[in-house]
PDB file of C-alpha atoms and ligand atoms in Angstrom:
ATOM      1  CA  UNK A   1      -0.038  -0.293  -0.277  1.00 39.00           C
ATOM      2  CA  UNK A   2       1.144   3.311  -0.729  1.00 41.00           C
ATOM      3  CA  UNK A   3       1.656   5.699   1.960  1.00 44.00           C
ATOM      4  CA  UNK A   4      -0.144   8.931   2.082  1.00 54.00           C
ATOM      5  CA  UNK A   5      -0.967  11.261   4.681  1.00 81.00           C
ATOM      6  CA  UNK A   6      -4.017  11.301   6.365  1.00 90.00           C
ATOM      7  CA  UNK A   7      -4.887  14.672   4.883  1.00 92.00           C
ATOM      8  CA  UNK A   8      -4.787  13.188   1.377  1.00 95.00           C
ATOM      9  CA  UNK A   9      -6.487  10.040   2.403  1.00 94.00           C
ATOM     10  CA  UNK A  10      -9.192  12.315   3.369  1.00 95.00           C
ATOM     11  CA  UNK A  11      -9.598  14.108   0.247  1.00 96.00           C
ATOM     12  CA  UNK A  12      -9.760  10.445  -1.761  1.00 95.00           C
ATOM     13  CA  UNK A  13     -12.666   9.586   0.117  1.00 95.00           C
ATOM     14  CA  UNK A  14     -14.638  12.181  -0.725  1.00 95.00           C
ATOM     15  CA  UNK A  15     -15.144  11.579  -4.060  1.00 95.00           C
ATOM     16  CA  UNK A  16     -19.169  11.534  -5.163  1.00 93.00           C
ATOM     17  CA  UNK A  17     -19.564  12.918  -1.463  1.00 96.00           C
ATOM     18  CA  UNK A  18     -18.255  16.505  -1.676  1.00 97.00           C
ATOM     19  CA  UNK A  19     -16.550  19.131  -3.740  1.00 98.00           C
ATOM     20  CA  UNK A  20     -12.659  19.564  -3.394  1.00 98.00           C
ATOM     21  CA  UNK A  21     -11.207  22.850  -3.448  1.00 98.00           C
ATOM     22  CA  UNK A  22      -7.632  24.172  -4.676  1.00 98.00           C
ATOM     23  CA  UNK A  23      -6.276  27.418  -5.231  1.00 98.00           C
ATOM     24  CA  UNK A  24      -2.659  28.458  -5.890  1.00 98.00           C
ATOM     25  CA  UNK A  25      -0.922  30.503  -3.634  1.00 99.00           C
ATOM     26  CA  UNK A  26       2.861  31.470  -4.026  1.00 98.00           C
ATOM     27  CA  UNK A  27       4.011  33.068  -1.098  1.00 98.00           C
ATOM     28  CA  UNK A  28       3.471  33.457   3.017  1.00 98.00           C
ATOM     29  CA  UNK A  29       0.662  35.840   3.417  1.00 98.00           C
ATOM     30  CA  UNK A  30      -1.229  34.475   0.361  1.00 98.00           C
ATOM     31  CA  UNK A  31      -0.987  30.692   1.243  1.00 98.00           C
ATOM     32  CA  UNK A  32      -1.951  31.910   4.982  1.00 98.00           C
ATOM     33  CA  UNK A  33      -4.923  33.532   4.139  1.00 98.00           C
ATOM     34  CA  UNK A  34      -6.079  31.102   1.662  1.00 98.00           C
ATOM     35  CA  UNK A  35      -5.338  28.530   4.651  1.00 98.00           C
ATOM     36  CA  UNK A  36      -6.940  29.974   7.000  1.00 98.00           C
ATOM     37  CA  UNK A  37      -9.951  30.622   4.779  1.00 98.00           C
ATOM     38  CA  UNK A  38     -10.449  26.495   4.316  1.00 98.00           C
ATOM     39  CA  UNK A  39      -9.168  25.625   0.988  1.00 98.00           C
ATOM     40  CA  UNK A  40      -8.599  21.981   0.895  1.00 98.00           C
ATOM     41  CA  UNK A  41      -5.243  22.003  -1.258  1.00 98.00           C
ATOM     42  CA  UNK A  42      -2.824  24.628  -2.199  1.00 98.00           C
ATOM     43  CA  UNK A  43      -1.071  24.600  -5.152  1.00 98.00           C
ATOM     44  CA  UNK A  44       2.081  26.491  -5.961  1.00 99.00           C
ATOM     45  CA  UNK A  45       1.719  26.428  -9.384  1.00 98.00           C
ATOM     46  CA  UNK A  46       4.457  27.167 -11.852  1.00 98.00           C
ATOM     47  CA  UNK A  47       1.724  29.727 -12.975  1.00 98.00           C
ATOM     48  CA  UNK A  48       3.958  31.588 -10.815  1.00 98.00           C
ATOM     49  CA  UNK A  49       6.100  32.057 -13.629  1.00 98.00           C
ATOM     50  CA  UNK A  50       3.669  34.784 -15.133  1.00 98.00           C
ATOM     51  CA  UNK A  51       1.808  35.644 -11.638  1.00 98.00           C
ATOM     52  CA  UNK A  52       4.963  36.399  -9.777  1.00 98.00           C
ATOM     53  CA  UNK A  53       7.617  36.757 -11.936  1.00 98.00           C
ATOM     54  CA  UNK A  54       6.572  38.290 -15.302  1.00 98.00           C
ATOM     55  CA  UNK A  55       7.089  36.100 -17.868  1.00 97.00           C
ATOM     56  CA  UNK A  56       4.842  34.808 -20.831  1.00 95.00           C
ATOM     57  CA  UNK A  57       4.301  31.238 -19.970  1.00 95.00           C
ATOM     58  CA  UNK A  58       5.359  28.597 -17.118  1.00 97.00           C
ATOM     59  CA  UNK A  59       8.333  26.913 -20.034  1.00 96.00           C
ATOM     60  CA  UNK A  60      10.846  29.754 -17.976  1.00 97.00           C
ATOM     61  CA  UNK A  61      10.285  28.575 -14.403  1.00 98.00           C
ATOM     62  CA  UNK A  62      13.108  26.435 -12.662  1.00 98.00           C
ATOM     63  CA  UNK A  63      13.131  24.229  -9.990  1.00 98.00           C
ATOM     64  CA  UNK A  64      15.055  26.585  -7.967  1.00 98.00           C
ATOM     65  CA  UNK A  65      12.312  29.086  -8.283  1.00 98.00           C
ATOM     66  CA  UNK A  66       9.506  26.415  -7.578  1.00 98.00           C
ATOM     67  CA  UNK A  67      11.777  25.494  -4.519  1.00 98.00           C
ATOM     68  CA  UNK A  68      11.736  28.919  -3.250  1.00 98.00           C
ATOM     69  CA  UNK A  69       8.046  29.636  -3.550  1.00 98.00           C
ATOM     70  CA  UNK A  70       7.458  26.196  -1.933  1.00 98.00           C
ATOM     71  CA  UNK A  71       9.138  26.313   1.018  1.00 98.00           C
ATOM     72  CA  UNK A  72       7.878  30.364   1.677  1.00 98.00           C
ATOM     73  CA  UNK A  73       4.019  28.761   1.107  1.00 98.00           C
ATOM     74  CA  UNK A  74       4.755  25.559   3.247  1.00 98.00           C
ATOM     75  CA  UNK A  75       5.933  28.046   6.081  1.00 98.00           C
ATOM     76  CA  UNK A  76       2.575  29.361   6.005  1.00 98.00           C
ATOM     77  CA  UNK A  77       0.040  26.261   5.940  1.00 98.00           C
ATOM     78  CA  UNK A  78      -1.308  24.521   8.411  1.00 97.00           C
ATOM     79  CA  UNK A  79      -4.254  22.419   7.323  1.00 96.00           C
ATOM     80  CA  UNK A  80      -4.131  22.050   3.632  1.00 97.00           C
ATOM     81  CA  UNK A  81      -2.525  20.110   1.534  1.00 97.00           C
ATOM     82  CA  UNK A  82       0.787  21.744  -0.447  1.00 98.00           C
ATOM     83  CA  UNK A  83       1.392  20.701  -3.949  1.00 98.00           C
ATOM     84  CA  UNK A  84       4.214  21.883  -5.627  1.00 98.00           C
ATOM     85  CA  UNK A  85       4.241  21.978  -9.228  1.00 98.00           C
ATOM     86  CA  UNK A  86       7.359  20.168 -11.288  1.00 98.00           C
ATOM     87  CA  UNK A  87       8.582  22.740 -13.562  1.00 98.00           C
ATOM     88  CA  UNK A  88       9.443  22.316 -17.124  1.00 98.00           C
ATOM     89  CA  UNK A  89      12.797  19.902 -17.940  1.00 98.00           C
ATOM     90  CA  UNK A  90      13.058  18.505 -14.235  1.00 98.00           C
ATOM     91  CA  UNK A  91      11.025  15.208 -15.036  1.00 98.00           C
ATOM     92  CA  UNK A  92      12.431  14.085 -18.354  1.00 98.00           C
ATOM     93  CA  UNK A  93      13.363  10.461 -16.928  1.00 98.00           C
ATOM     94  CA  UNK A  94      11.629   8.514 -14.111  1.00 98.00           C
ATOM     95  CA  UNK A  95      14.976   9.019 -12.263  1.00 98.00           C
ATOM     96  CA  UNK A  96      14.640  12.639 -12.522  1.00 98.00           C
ATOM     97  CA  UNK A  97      11.359  13.159 -11.511  1.00 98.00           C
ATOM     98  CA  UNK A  98      12.073  11.309  -8.825  1.00 98.00           C
ATOM     99  CA  UNK A  99      15.181  13.456  -7.825  1.00 98.00           C
ATOM    100  CA  UNK A 100      12.696  16.498  -8.203  1.00 98.00           C
ATOM    101  CA  UNK A 101       9.837  15.231  -6.323  1.00 98.00           C
ATOM    102  CA  UNK A 102      12.234  14.650  -3.370  1.00 98.00           C
ATOM    103  CA  UNK A 103      14.009  18.295  -3.828  1.00 98.00           C
ATOM    104  CA  UNK A 104      10.416  20.032  -3.384  1.00 98.00           C
ATOM    105  CA  UNK A 105       9.094  17.218  -0.719  1.00 98.00           C
ATOM    106  CA  UNK A 106      12.438  18.522   1.219  1.00 98.00           C
ATOM    107  CA  UNK A 107      11.205  22.074   1.490  1.00 98.00           C
ATOM    108  CA  UNK A 108       7.862  21.081   2.657  1.00 98.00           C
ATOM    109  CA  UNK A 109       5.385  19.886  -0.139  1.00 98.00           C
ATOM    110  CA  UNK A 110       2.946  17.258   0.904  1.00 97.00           C
ATOM    111  CA  UNK A 111       2.874  16.039  -3.034  1.00 98.00           C
ATOM    112  CA  UNK A 112       3.854  17.179  -6.431  1.00 98.00           C
ATOM    113  CA  UNK A 113       1.999  17.677  -9.539  1.00 98.00           C
ATOM    114  CA  UNK A 114       3.413  17.044 -13.083  1.00 98.00           C
ATOM    115  CA  UNK A 115       1.773  17.346 -16.622  1.00 98.00           C
ATOM    116  CA  UNK A 116       1.322  14.689 -18.765  1.00 98.00           C
ATOM    117  CA  UNK A 117      -0.853  11.133 -18.747  1.00 97.00           C
ATOM    118  CA  UNK A 118       0.414   8.206 -20.732  1.00 97.00           C
ATOM    119  CA  UNK A 119       3.638   9.658 -21.717  1.00 97.00           C
ATOM    120  CA  UNK A 120       4.322  10.084 -17.894  1.00 98.00           C
ATOM    121  CA  UNK A 121       3.038   6.661 -16.256  1.00 98.00           C
ATOM    122  CA  UNK A 122       6.399   5.522 -15.385  1.00 98.00           C
ATOM    123  CA  UNK A 123       7.475   8.880 -13.971  1.00 98.00           C
ATOM    124  CA  UNK A 124       4.695   9.001 -11.811  1.00 98.00           C
ATOM    125  CA  UNK A 125       4.992   5.310 -10.565  1.00 98.00           C
ATOM    126  CA  UNK A 126       8.046   6.107  -9.849  1.00 98.00           C
ATOM    127  CA  UNK A 127       7.663   9.204  -7.409  1.00 98.00           C
ATOM    128  CA  UNK A 128       4.599   7.303  -6.232  1.00 98.00           C
ATOM    129  CA  UNK A 129       6.526   3.944  -5.088  1.00 98.00           C
ATOM    130  CA  UNK A 130       8.800   6.173  -3.083  1.00 98.00           C
ATOM    131  CA  UNK A 131       6.037   7.447  -0.984  1.00 97.00           C
ATOM    132  CA  UNK A 132       5.591  11.159  -2.639  1.00 98.00           C
ATOM    133  CA  UNK A 133       1.717  11.461  -3.333  1.00 98.00           C
ATOM    134  CA  UNK A 134       1.299  12.648  -6.999  1.00 98.00           C
ATOM    135  CA  UNK A 135      -1.354  14.815  -8.569  1.00 98.00           C
ATOM    136  CA  UNK A 136      -1.395  14.545 -12.586  1.00 98.00           C
ATOM    137  CA  UNK A 137      -2.600  16.792 -15.112  1.00 98.00           C
ATOM    138  CA  UNK A 138      -3.805  16.102 -18.474  1.00 98.00           C
ATOM    139  CA  UNK A 139      -5.925  17.808 -20.958  1.00 97.00           C
ATOM    140  CA  UNK A 140      -4.454  21.119 -21.588  1.00 96.00           C
ATOM    141  CA  UNK A 141      -0.431  21.050 -20.624  1.00 97.00           C
ATOM    142  CA  UNK A 142       0.549  24.745 -20.312  1.00 96.00           C
ATOM    143  CA  UNK A 143       4.298  23.524 -20.280  1.00 97.00           C
ATOM    144  CA  UNK A 144       3.564  22.400 -23.577  1.00 95.00           C
ATOM    145  CA  UNK A 145       1.795  25.296 -25.064  1.00 89.00           C
ATOM    146  CA  UNK A 146       4.539  26.288 -27.404  1.00 87.00           C
ATOM    147  CA  UNK A 147       4.879  22.914 -29.171  1.00 88.00           C
ATOM    148  CA  UNK A 148       1.266  22.102 -29.154  1.00 84.00           C
ATOM    149  CA  UNK A 149      -0.333  25.538 -30.482  1.00 78.00           C
ATOM    150  CA  UNK A 150      -1.330  27.456 -27.849  1.00 82.00           C
ATOM    151  CA  UNK A 151      -4.103  27.582 -25.226  1.00 85.00           C
ATOM    152  CA  UNK A 152      -7.055  26.457 -27.460  1.00 88.00           C
ATOM    153  CA  UNK A 153      -9.704  23.829 -25.657  1.00 91.00           C
ATOM    154  CA  UNK A 154      -8.875  20.380 -25.828  1.00 93.00           C
ATOM    155  CA  UNK A 155     -10.951  17.048 -26.465  1.00 93.00           C
ATOM    156  CA  UNK A 156     -12.649  18.749 -29.162  1.00 94.00           C
ATOM    157  CA  UNK A 157     -12.451  15.500 -31.314  1.00 96.00           C
ATOM    158  CA  UNK A 158     -13.277  11.984 -30.611  1.00 96.00           C
ATOM    159  CA  UNK A 159      -9.743  10.925 -31.151  1.00 97.00           C
ATOM    160  CA  UNK A 160      -8.489  13.836 -28.608  1.00 96.00           C
ATOM    161  CA  UNK A 161     -11.023  13.081 -26.199  1.00 97.00           C
ATOM    162  CA  UNK A 162     -10.029   9.381 -26.254  1.00 97.00           C
ATOM    163  CA  UNK A 163      -6.129  10.247 -25.925  1.00 97.00           C
ATOM    164  CA  UNK A 164      -7.437  12.473 -22.826  1.00 97.00           C
ATOM    165  CA  UNK A 165      -9.344   9.413 -21.214  1.00 98.00           C
ATOM    166  CA  UNK A 166      -6.191   7.248 -21.598  1.00 98.00           C
ATOM    167  CA  UNK A 167      -4.152   9.886 -20.042  1.00 98.00           C
ATOM    168  CA  UNK A 168      -6.162   9.925 -17.160  1.00 98.00           C
ATOM    169  CA  UNK A 169      -6.065   5.827 -17.164  1.00 98.00           C
ATOM    170  CA  UNK A 170      -2.354   6.113 -16.674  1.00 98.00           C
ATOM    171  CA  UNK A 171      -1.990   8.442 -14.131  1.00 98.00           C
ATOM    172  CA  UNK A 172      -4.566   6.450 -12.247  1.00 98.00           C
ATOM    173  CA  UNK A 173      -2.694   3.169 -13.043  1.00 98.00           C
ATOM    174  CA  UNK A 174       0.646   4.716 -11.799  1.00 98.00           C
ATOM    175  CA  UNK A 175      -0.748   5.726  -8.589  1.00 98.00           C
ATOM    176  CA  UNK A 176      -1.905   9.164  -8.549  1.00 98.00           C
ATOM    177  CA  UNK A 177      -4.674  10.486  -6.075  1.00 98.00           C
ATOM    178  CA  UNK A 178      -5.952  13.278  -7.800  1.00 98.00           C
ATOM    179  CA  UNK A 179      -5.558  14.652 -11.530  1.00 98.00           C
ATOM    180  CA  UNK A 180      -6.113  17.844 -12.940  1.00 98.00           C
ATOM    181  CA  UNK A 181      -8.125  18.238 -16.024  1.00 98.00           C
ATOM    182  CA  UNK A 182      -7.286  21.737 -17.731  1.00 98.00           C
ATOM    183  CA  UNK A 183      -9.327  23.503 -20.384  1.00 97.00           C
ATOM    184  CA  UNK A 184     -10.996  20.131 -22.055  1.00 97.00           C
ATOM    185  CA  UNK A 185     -14.645  20.340 -23.751  1.00 96.00           C
ATOM    186  CA  UNK A 186     -16.998  20.172 -20.425  1.00 97.00           C
ATOM    187  CA  UNK A 187     -18.811  16.976 -21.409  1.00 97.00           C
ATOM    188  CA  UNK A 188     -15.013  15.181 -22.001  1.00 97.00           C
ATOM    189  CA  UNK A 189     -14.319  16.204 -18.237  1.00 98.00           C
ATOM    190  CA  UNK A 190     -17.682  14.854 -16.980  1.00 98.00           C
ATOM    191  CA  UNK A 191     -16.877  11.742 -18.512  1.00 98.00           C
ATOM    192  CA  UNK A 192     -13.679  11.236 -17.546  1.00 98.00           C
ATOM    193  CA  UNK A 193     -14.795  12.172 -14.016  1.00 98.00           C
ATOM    194  CA  UNK A 194     -17.121   9.627 -14.301  1.00 98.00           C
ATOM    195  CA  UNK A 195     -14.481   6.677 -15.146  1.00 98.00           C
ATOM    196  CA  UNK A 196     -11.987   7.930 -12.786  1.00 98.00           C
ATOM    197  CA  UNK A 197     -11.687   6.351  -9.632  1.00 97.00           C
ATOM    198  CA  UNK A 198      -9.313   9.263  -8.113  1.00 98.00           C
ATOM    199  CA  UNK A 199     -10.372  12.975  -7.542  1.00 98.00           C
ATOM    200  CA  UNK A 200     -10.433  15.032 -10.691  1.00 98.00           C
ATOM    201  CA  UNK A 201      -9.929  18.809 -10.247  1.00 98.00           C
ATOM    202  CA  UNK A 202     -11.160  20.992 -13.252  1.00 98.00           C
ATOM    203  CA  UNK A 203      -9.867  24.442 -14.475  1.00 98.00           C
ATOM    204  CA  UNK A 204     -11.161  25.511 -17.446  1.00 97.00           C
ATOM    205  CA  UNK A 205     -13.269  22.515 -17.815  1.00 97.00           C
ATOM    206  CA  UNK A 206     -16.857  23.674 -16.405  1.00 96.00           C
ATOM    207  CA  UNK A 207     -18.446  23.779 -13.086  1.00 96.00           C
ATOM    208  CA  UNK A 208     -20.152  20.696 -11.813  1.00 96.00           C
ATOM    209  CA  UNK A 209     -18.074  18.453 -14.220  1.00 98.00           C
ATOM    210  CA  UNK A 210     -14.928  16.926 -11.994  1.00 98.00           C
ATOM    211  CA  UNK A 211     -15.065  16.386  -8.313  1.00 98.00           C
ATOM    212  CA  UNK A 212     -13.383  19.861  -7.336  1.00 98.00           C
ATOM    213  CA  UNK A 213     -11.916  23.091  -9.334  1.00 98.00           C
ATOM    214  CA  UNK A 214      -8.634  24.414  -8.799  1.00 98.00           C
ATOM    215  CA  UNK A 215      -8.678  28.405  -9.353  1.00 98.00           C
ATOM    216  CA  UNK A 216      -5.234  30.459  -9.861  1.00 98.00           C
ATOM    217  CA  UNK A 217      -5.252  33.034  -6.926  1.00 98.00           C
ATOM    218  CA  UNK A 218      -4.927  35.985  -8.858  1.00 98.00           C
ATOM    219  CA  UNK A 219      -7.629  35.379 -11.209  1.00 98.00           C
ATOM    220  CA  UNK A 220      -9.768  34.864  -8.606  1.00 98.00           C
ATOM    221  CA  UNK A 221      -9.057  37.902  -6.294  1.00 98.00           C
ATOM    222  CA  UNK A 222      -8.719  40.270  -9.501  1.00 98.00           C
ATOM    223  CA  UNK A 223      -4.903  40.631  -8.798  1.00 98.00           C
ATOM    224  CA  UNK A 224      -3.602  40.388 -12.271  1.00 98.00           C
ATOM    225  CA  UNK A 225      -6.047  42.829 -14.614  1.00 97.00           C
ATOM    226  CA  UNK A 226      -3.511  42.398 -17.835  1.00 97.00           C
ATOM    227  CA  UNK A 227      -4.830  39.128 -18.555  1.00 96.00           C
ATOM    228  CA  UNK A 228      -8.014  37.085 -17.271  1.00 96.00           C
ATOM    229  CA  UNK A 229      -8.850  34.023 -18.671  1.00 95.00           C
ATOM    230  CA  UNK A 230     -12.147  33.411 -20.138  1.00 94.00           C
ATOM    231  CA  UNK A 231     -13.606  31.255 -17.787  1.00 94.00           C
ATOM    232  CA  UNK A 232     -12.231  33.012 -14.609  1.00 96.00           C
ATOM    233  CA  UNK A 233     -15.057  34.078 -12.037  1.00 93.00           C
ATOM    234  CA  UNK A 234     -13.161  36.565 -10.160  1.00 97.00           C
ATOM    235  CA  UNK A 235     -15.068  37.105  -6.672  1.00 98.00           C
ATOM    236  CA  UNK A 236     -13.217  40.411  -5.830  1.00 98.00           C
ATOM    237  CA  UNK A 237     -10.921  42.939  -7.597  1.00 98.00           C
ATOM    238  CA  UNK A 238      -7.796  43.653  -5.244  1.00 98.00           C
ATOM    239  CA  UNK A 239      -5.993  45.402  -8.192  1.00 98.00           C
ATOM    240  CA  UNK A 240      -8.598  48.418  -7.761  1.00 98.00           C
ATOM    241  CA  UNK A 241      -8.254  48.142  -4.462  1.00 98.00           C
ATOM    242  CA  UNK A 242      -4.476  48.430  -4.364  1.00 98.00           C
ATOM    243  CA  UNK A 243      -4.474  51.486  -7.072  1.00 98.00           C
ATOM    244  CA  UNK A 244      -6.734  53.357  -4.802  1.00 98.00           C
ATOM    245  CA  UNK A 245      -4.726  52.886  -1.937  1.00 98.00           C
ATOM    246  CA  UNK A 246      -1.544  53.717  -3.724  1.00 98.00           C
ATOM    247  CA  UNK A 247      -3.215  56.928  -4.923  1.00 98.00           C
ATOM    248  CA  UNK A 248      -4.583  57.726  -1.603  1.00 98.00           C
ATOM    249  CA  UNK A 249      -1.034  57.270  -0.097  1.00 98.00           C
ATOM    250  CA  UNK A 250       0.700  59.399  -2.910  1.00 98.00           C
ATOM    251  CA  UNK A 251      -2.119  61.958  -2.389  1.00 98.00           C
ATOM    252  CA  UNK A 252      -1.636  61.932   1.409  1.00 97.00           C
ATOM    253  CA  UNK A 253       2.103  62.701   1.826  1.00 97.00           C
ATOM    254  CA  UNK A 254       2.753  66.321   2.814  1.00 95.00           C
ATOM    255  CA  UNK A 255       5.794  68.756   2.769  1.00 95.00           C
ATOM    256  CA  UNK A 256       7.231  69.813   5.918  1.00 94.00           C
ATOM    257  CA  UNK A 257       4.811  72.218   7.968  1.00 90.00           C
ATOM    258  CA  UNK A 258       5.662  74.992  10.745  1.00 88.00           C
ATOM    259  CA  UNK A 259       4.077  72.627  12.989  1.00 85.00           C
ATOM    260  CA  UNK A 260       7.174  70.484  13.174  1.00 85.00           C
TER     261      UNK A 260
HETATM  262  O1  LIG B   1       0.314  26.324 -12.350  1.00 94.25           O
HETATM  263  C1  LIG B   1      -0.730  26.446 -12.197  1.00 94.25           C
HETATM  264  O2  LIG B   1      -1.412  27.092 -11.882  1.00 94.25           O
HETATM  265  C2  LIG B   1      -1.772  25.109 -12.609  1.00 94.25           C
HETATM  266  C3  LIG B   1      -3.374  24.950 -12.533  1.00 94.25           C
HETATM  267  C4  LIG B   1      -3.519  25.682 -13.794  1.00 94.25           C
HETATM  268  C5  LIG B   1      -3.558  24.126 -12.799  1.00 94.25           C
HETATM  269  O3  LIG B   1      -1.159  24.207 -13.164  1.00 94.25           O
END
């Protein structure tokens, strides 16, 4: 039996019972707020490349970036499962995947996430066999957007939908405890979820199609106004609040007065 911590076991037991929540965080204060608000899983996503570091996509993110941010998040989180993304080029072989996963666990992650289904089955199995819980990621794979023609919806043809289903089956066989389904046709996400014995987590894959959903924190709170994905459902407008506060501060600064 694969060893998994109790938090992950209890999330697995929620399949078909209650929806599972996952939100990204990349720093101490955000992770602490998100954890204290009661989220189930916090993803230190490689989306930090765009949200934190100003890169155009996730392909510039390094293991050092991920270690730095995962350590800060782990320091903040008391309750949620902390999942660290494995960045591009750090899991080319099963052996390299295990080294990367171990490095992320050593700075406080509870689990790791990596992109790819059938092509990464052996990589996931090797990590899981070492006792490290894995979240898979299928459908649109952001680390492959440059080679696979951008951020388009996946699963539009029967062949593509069948390939995503096979990816899910490979991730399950390899022993992952959950799998992110990104930007697929909503019916495809729903069909995969029905067939999948582990927790599916949707993003851009419709509501009520998966066992849970993941949101990028900045999309959720309106903290990155320069790009908002079409599927995002902002619940706040933090960027407006920041601009207002900064303008108010700038306007309130005074020159020396006689009184001092
Ligand atoms: O890096 C990330 O934020 C992700 C989510 C899109 C699932 O992988």
